Amino acid sequence: MVPLSPLINNIMRLRGEILCCIWLCLLQLSLGAVRHYKFDVEYMYGEPDCQEHVVMGINGQFPGPTIRAEAGDTLHVILTNKLSTEGTVIHWHGIRQYGTPWADGTASVSQCAIAPGETFHYRFKVERAGTYFYHGHYGMQRTAGLYGSLIVDLAEGKKEAFHYDGEFNLLLSDWWHKTIHQQEVGLSSIPFRWINEPQSLLINGRGQYNCSLAANLVKTTLPQCKFRGNEQCAPHIFHVHPNKTYRIRIASTTSLASLNLAIGDHKLVVVEADGNYVQPFTVDDIDIYSGETYSVLLTTNQDPKKNYWISIGVRGRKPNTPQGLTILNYKTISASVFPTSPPPITPQWNDYNRSKAFTYKVLALEGTEKPPQHYDRRILLLNTQNLVGGFTRWAINNVSLALPSTPYLGSIKFNVNAAFDTKSPPDTFSEDYDIYNPPSNNNSNIGSGVYTLQFNQVVDVILQNANVLSGKNSEIHSWHLHGHDFWVLGYGDGKFEQGDERKFNLKNPPLRNTAVIFPYGWTALRFKADNPGVWAFHCHIEPHLYMGMGVIFAEAVQNVKRIPREALACGLLRKVFINKKHG
């Protein structure tokens, strides 16, 4: 055979290099970029509400840095625990962690707590655009300020279901002057010491405790706030141009408070909830519960010679906390010009019919995946307040969750049976339980709360609310599921009965990761157990979870591969992982 000429050889080599380059480019596009972040978690002094307190920050910032990525990207977060006396983890709220359950960031469930001085690498894919956030999931560290925004944009070339000209984030939280350690001790004491209502409400980590931005416009004993502008508690002002449409990404990382948000004289169009598109609807204000996220569209069509209040107020609890306020500034005038009208009035705290009316409007946008028509397993979860050895606890089906020292993910994967009580908790509760009165038997049990689900099983969860331990009262709860979205099939008043299935919405139920349960009511959820791992399902109210208000779902754990050694090398698994790199 006659050898090819050098010219042809060069052409063939060049052609191969071009094809290889194209293939690599296509591969990179399909895999997405890797976005690197370095987080140092530490305590520091701060003045979130104009009073100096110890706060938990990241890289010297409170709230933590905003993470921004595109759908399909991989996040690589190198987290170093610079707390000298306690462990820490970070949960990526709303990110489903397909294939990376060990990166969910839930201490004792998906990983070991990161010890002081140690570094842990979170590496996971963000596969779906939307509004999310991250927060501490060890003890009550979210209450201390360990949280930040996580925004996932559409992949390049994709278009949103709605138009907007700009956007900004509202990260909402509540703030106490007692440290989380004081709060934790009080919750674990006899007699029980409740944390009480927050001292202030924060918008992007800023609020005012000792003054009011609107003192001259509302009835208050607080003096008018006067800021130079460089104070840590000075309001984060949002600047807009007239006659534009803005997307406001809202996330509630509150420890306790349910909130109502309004912007003076402006309508809000709700378009996204928990990272999923919803049928757009217009409101004057929105209710948002702990763990929920929304996107709303704001059109700046009001008088451009004025500024307007952005306000948040407490719902669902008798409020002893002033409104949180900041300003929407039309760039046509100075940001220092305060609004001349009072802030929007927060609706009556116990007007639950109004709260329900808003919640019921949240429906899936056409084209959203529909739920399976039938379930394989139904679990009814009764939320009650109980006593365990004299300590006040929350319980689910009379089991109060206590997390083990060995993470469930590792102990189930490697059959370490002594790590937790493997007896499954009840799938239901007594039919004659009276939800309208304190429990006749107020004693509960401590348990591991692990429900084992079959892979791809369709699971219905009915969350049932009831009366508290004493007196006549039933509280609002917001429940968050890790590792999945669920369809919210419906809500109802009173005790759930078999005939209530007729009320289920199987046509366009919203996909969410957090759902509210109203006082003395029920909420029905459906999800598919299609994500191998061990996942927490719990009340997102921080002290309620601390007091045992949660359960664990384990599904197809043996299918989980390549678990980093450092994720599970603690408790009874410490020796197992001494000489291993992966599980």
XYZ file of C-alpha atoms in Angstrom, residues 46-51 205-208 211 225-236:
23
model
C -22.681 41.295 64.000
C -25.561 43.745 64.326
C -28.331 42.267 62.189
C -31.034 44.280 63.972
C -28.887 47.140 65.332
C -28.002 45.177 68.491
C -29.989 39.792 57.074
C -31.029 43.320 58.097
C -33.705 44.522 60.495
C -34.267 47.115 63.191
C -36.066 51.924 66.056
C -34.454 55.157 62.599
C -31.624 57.412 61.499
C -28.872 55.840 59.437
C -25.684 57.078 57.879
C -25.971 54.161 55.483
C -22.958 52.071 56.500
C -24.529 50.339 59.500
C -24.911 46.564 59.318
C -28.610 46.929 60.143
C -29.327 49.714 57.648
C -32.075 48.511 55.280
C -31.065 46.820 52.048
